[in-house]
Coordinates of C-alpha atoms and ligand atoms in Angstrom, one line a residue:
M1468 CA 228.7 6.4 58.0
V1469 CA 226.4 6.8 55.9
E1470 CA 225.9 5.6 52.2
N1471 CA 223.3 7.3 50.2
Q1472 CA 222.1 7.0 46.8
N1473 CA 219.6 9.0 47.1
I1474 CA 221.5 12.3 48.6
K1475 CA 221.3 14.8 46.4
L1476 CA 225.3 17.1 46.7
R1477 CA 224.8 20.7 45.0
D1478 CA 229.0 21.6 44.9
I1479 CA 229.8 25.4 45.7
D1480 CA 232.8 27.2 45.7
N1481 CA 233.7 23.6 47.8
I1482 CA 231.1 23.4 49.9
F1483 CA 228.2 20.8 49.6
Y1484 CA 225.2 20.5 50.4
V1485 CA 223.7 17.5 50.9
K1486 CA 220.2 16.4 51.6
L1487 CA 219.5 13.8 53.9
N1488 CA 216.5 12.3 54.9
H1489 CA 215.1 15.9 53.6
E1490 CA 216.8 17.7 55.7
S1491 CA 219.8 20.0 54.5
K1492 CA 222.9 20.1 55.7
I1493 CA 226.4 21.5 54.9
A1494 CA 229.0 20.1 54.3
T1495 CA 232.8 19.7 53.2
K1496 CA 234.7 16.8 50.7
N1497 CA 237.6 15.5 53.5
L1498 CA 240.8 16.5 52.9
V1499 CA 241.8 13.2 55.0
P1500 CA 239.8 10.2 54.3
G1501 CA 238.9 8.0 57.0
I1502 CA 239.8 10.9 60.2
K1503 CA 237.7 13.4 62.0
A1504 CA 238.4 16.3 63.7
Y1505 CA 235.9 16.5 66.2
K1506 CA 233.0 14.1 66.1
E1507 CA 231.5 15.5 63.2
K1508 CA 229.1 12.3 61.2
T1509 CA 230.6 12.2 57.6
I1510 CA 228.6 10.5 54.9
T1511 CA 230.2 8.8 52.0
I1512 CA 228.2 9.2 48.2
T1513 CA 230.5 6.9 45.3
N1514 CA 233.9 6.2 46.6
I1515 CA 234.5 10.1 48.5
E1516 CA 233.8 10.8 52.3
Y1517 CA 232.1 14.2 53.3
R1518 CA 232.0 15.8 57.0
I1519 CA 229.4 17.2 57.7
W1520 CA 229.8 21.1 59.2
D1521 CA 227.6 22.1 62.0
P1522 CA 226.4 25.0 62.3
F1523 CA 226.1 25.0 66.8
R1524 CA 229.7 24.1 66.9
S1525 CA 231.2 26.2 64.0
K1526 CA 230.1 30.0 63.2
L1527 CA 231.4 29.8 59.8
A1528 CA 228.9 26.9 59.0
A1529 CA 226.2 29.3 60.8
A1530 CA 227.0 31.6 58.9
I1531 CA 226.7 30.5 55.7
L1532 CA 223.1 28.5 56.7
K1533 CA 222.1 32.0 57.3
K1534 CA 223.0 33.1 54.1
L1535 CA 226.0 34.6 54.0
E1536 CA 226.4 36.1 50.5
L1537 CA 230.1 35.8 49.3
I1538 CA 232.0 33.2 50.6
P1539 CA 235.7 34.1 50.7
I1540 CA 237.1 31.2 51.7
K1541 CA 237.1 29.4 48.0
K1542 CA 240.1 26.8 47.3
K1543 CA 243.7 27.8 46.9
S1544 CA 243.2 30.8 49.5
S1545 CA 244.8 31.9 52.4
V1546 CA 243.5 32.5 55.3
L1547 CA 244.7 33.7 58.7
Y1548 CA 241.8 31.9 61.8
L1549 CA 242.8 34.4 65.0
G1550 CA 241.2 32.2 68.5
A1551 CA 241.3 28.4 66.8
S1552 CA 240.6 26.3 69.5
T1553 CA 240.9 23.2 68.8
G1554 CA 240.2 23.3 64.9
T1555 CA 236.6 22.7 64.5
T1556 CA 235.9 25.5 61.8
V1557 CA 239.4 25.0 60.6
S1558 CA 239.5 21.4 59.9
H1559 CA 236.6 22.3 57.9
I1560 CA 238.7 26.0 56.0
S1561 CA 241.0 23.7 55.7
D1562 CA 239.3 20.7 53.7
I1563 CA 238.1 24.3 51.7
V1564 CA 241.3 25.7 50.9
G1565 CA 243.0 21.7 49.4
T1566 CA 246.2 21.6 49.7
D1567 CA 247.2 24.7 47.3
G1568 CA 246.2 26.7 50.1
E1569 CA 247.2 27.3 53.5
I1570 CA 245.9 28.3 57.2
F1571 CA 247.5 30.2 59.7
A1572 CA 246.0 28.9 62.5
V1573 CA 246.7 31.5 65.9
E1574 CA 245.8 30.1 69.2
H1575 CA 247.6 31.8 72.1
S1576 CA 246.3 28.9 75.0
S1577 CA 250.0 25.8 74.6
R1578 CA 247.1 23.7 75.8
V1579 CA 244.1 24.2 73.7
A1580 CA 247.1 24.3 71.1
R1581 CA 248.2 20.6 70.9
E1582 CA 244.8 19.2 70.5
L1583 CA 244.8 21.4 67.5
V1584 CA 247.7 20.1 66.3
N1585 CA 247.5 15.9 67.8
R1586 CA 243.9 16.3 66.1
V1587 CA 243.4 18.3 63.1
A1588 CA 247.5 19.3 61.8
I1589 CA 249.3 16.7 62.4
H1590 CA 246.7 14.9 59.6
R1591 CA 246.5 18.1 57.5
S1592 CA 249.6 20.1 55.8
N1593 CA 247.6 22.8 54.8
I1594 CA 247.5 24.2 58.8
I1595 CA 250.4 25.8 60.3
P1596 CA 249.6 26.4 64.3
I1597 CA 250.6 29.2 65.2
V1598 CA 251.2 29.8 69.5
E1599 CA 250.4 33.1 69.7
D1600 CA 248.4 35.8 71.5
A1601 CA 247.1 37.5 68.8
R1602 CA 246.8 41.1 71.0
M1603 CA 251.0 40.8 69.6
P1604 CA 251.0 40.0 65.6
Q1605 CA 253.9 40.8 65.3
N1606 CA 255.7 37.8 67.0
Y1607 CA 253.8 35.1 64.3
F1608 CA 256.5 33.3 62.5
G1609 CA 256.0 31.8 59.6
I1610 CA 254.0 34.7 57.9
Y1611 CA 255.6 35.4 54.5
K1612 CA 253.0 36.7 52.7
K1613 CA 249.9 39.0 52.3
I1614 CA 246.7 37.0 53.2
D1615 CA 243.5 36.0 51.5
V1616 CA 241.4 36.4 54.6
I1617 CA 241.5 37.4 58.3
Y1618 CA 239.0 35.3 60.4
V1619 CA 238.2 36.7 64.0
D1620 CA 236.7 34.8 66.9
I1621 CA 238.1 35.5 69.7
A1622 CA 237.1 36.3 73.2
Q1623 CA 238.1 39.6 73.4
Q1624 CA 236.8 42.6 74.6
N1625 CA 238.8 44.8 72.3
Q1626 CA 238.6 42.2 69.6
T1627 CA 237.9 44.7 67.1
E1628 CA 241.2 46.1 67.7
I1629 CA 242.6 43.4 67.5
A1630 CA 240.9 42.2 64.1
I1631 CA 242.1 45.6 62.5
N1632 CA 245.9 45.7 63.6
N1633 CA 245.9 41.8 62.1
C1634 CA 244.1 43.2 58.8
K1635 CA 247.1 46.3 58.8
M1636 CA 249.7 43.9 59.2
Y1637 CA 248.9 40.4 57.2
L1638 CA 245.8 41.0 54.7
K1639 CA 246.1 42.0 51.4
D1640 CA 244.3 45.4 49.9
G1641 CA 241.1 43.8 48.7
G1642 CA 241.2 40.8 51.0
Y1643 CA 238.5 40.0 53.3
L1644 CA 237.5 39.9 57.3
L1645 CA 235.2 37.6 58.3
L1646 CA 234.6 38.7 62.7
V1647 CA 232.4 37.3 65.2
I1648 CA 231.9 39.9 66.8
K1649 CA 231.1 38.6 70.8
A1650 CA 228.7 41.0 71.9
R1651 CA 229.1 39.7 76.3
S1652 CA 232.4 39.6 75.6
I1653 CA 233.0 43.4 75.2
N1654 CA 230.2 45.0 77.3
V1655 CA 227.6 43.0 79.4
S1656 CA 224.8 45.9 80.0
K1657 CA 224.4 47.0 76.5
K1658 CA 222.6 45.1 73.8
Y1659 CA 224.1 43.2 71.7
K1660 CA 223.3 44.6 68.4
E1661 CA 223.8 48.3 69.9
I1662 CA 227.0 47.0 70.4
T1663 CA 227.6 45.4 67.3
E1664 CA 226.9 49.2 65.3
M1665 CA 230.0 50.1 67.7
E1666 CA 232.1 48.2 66.8
I1667 CA 230.8 48.2 63.3
K1668 CA 232.1 51.9 63.4
K1669 CA 235.5 51.0 64.0
L1670 CA 236.0 49.3 60.9
K1671 CA 236.8 52.8 58.7
C1672 CA 238.7 51.4 56.3
F1673 CA 236.7 48.5 55.6
S1674 CA 233.5 48.4 53.0
I1675 CA 231.0 46.8 55.0
I1676 CA 229.5 43.4 53.0
Q1677 CA 227.0 41.9 55.5
K1678 CA 226.2 41.4 59.2
I1679 CA 224.8 38.6 60.4
D1680 CA 222.9 37.3 63.3
L1681 CA 224.3 34.2 64.5
Y1682 CA 220.8 32.8 66.2
P1683 CA 219.1 30.6 66.7
Y1684 CA 222.9 28.3 66.2
D1685 CA 224.8 30.4 68.5
K1686 CA 223.2 33.6 71.1
D1687 CA 224.0 37.8 70.8
H1688 CA 226.4 36.8 68.8
F1689 CA 226.8 38.7 64.9
I1690 CA 229.4 37.8 61.9
I1691 CA 230.4 41.1 59.6
L1692 CA 231.8 40.2 56.3
A1693 CA 233.9 42.8 55.5
K1694 CA 235.9 43.8 52.3
F1695 CA 239.6 46.0 53.5
L1696 CA 240.3 49.1 51.8
P1697 CA 242.5 50.8 53.3
H1698 CA 243.4 53.2 50.7
S1699 CA 239.5 54.3 50.0
Ligands
SAM1727 N1 237.1 29.6 66.1 C1 236.5 28.2 66.9 C2 236.3 26.8 66.3 O1 234.9 27.7 65.8 O2 236.6 26.1 66.1 C3 236.6 28.9 68.1 C4 237.0 29.3 69.0 S1 237.0 30.0 70.5 C5 235.6 30.9 70.9 C6 237.8 31.4 71.3 C7 239.4 30.8 70.9 O3 240.2 31.6 70.7 C8 240.0 30.4 72.5 O4 240.6 28.6 72.0 C9 240.7 30.8 72.9 O5 241.8 30.0 73.8 C10 241.3 31.5 71.5 N2 242.0 33.0 71.8 C11 241.2 33.9 72.6 N3 241.7 35.2 73.0 C12 243.1 35.1 72.2 C13 244.2 35.3 71.8 N4 244.3 37.1 72.3 N5 244.9 35.4 70.8 C14 244.8 33.8 70.2 N6 244.0 33.6 71.2 C15 243.0 33.0 71.9

């Protein structure tokens, strides 16, 4: 932990830009001070603990650093997260949405989900772990309302179709999809930019706001931000 009065903070939608030794880093305010979700660095400024958000470990952090123009996840948002894994990104979203927001965190591997629960969700009451296959959204328990944002980060060949099916079932009209396109999971022989364009064409009931190449944080990955407009 570092105590440093010279750190500059800029608060945008509960995401903080921490200037430390001339290097700008993003961070979130720890909802559960003293408890880490992974081996992230923490900084305490005037008794508030911030968790440094590593863009090499989280594609959402990478997208923000690569100028994601609209961050749809805010204080009080409800988020359906597909591919929660052990909760690295989920934990930062939990900091952002705060105690009045919630994250339904879907992970199909029970071994991985156990780590998500034991390391992260147990300490954070706004995370609702769902051990299910994202290909079967009708099986989720506990989702009782339409959701503001769906975030998809799963290595499946038909990841875009899975994202669309989840949006049709749970996303609010006018809600946002953040879709990580993992080109290598879709097709190993085509160029990743070409694959991304093919996947974007499938998002017919969405308005595409932005597509971001996550290089150098992730190779062969794009993230798409799209608004759900099912009736247009
Ligand atoms: N988004 C995570 C983060 O930033 O912390 C990393 C996600 S990891 C790349 C992908 C995760 O998706 C894995 O934990 C995998 O088990 C899960 N996954 C893959 N296919 C899935 C499916 N059909 N349903 C639910 N989870 C799935």
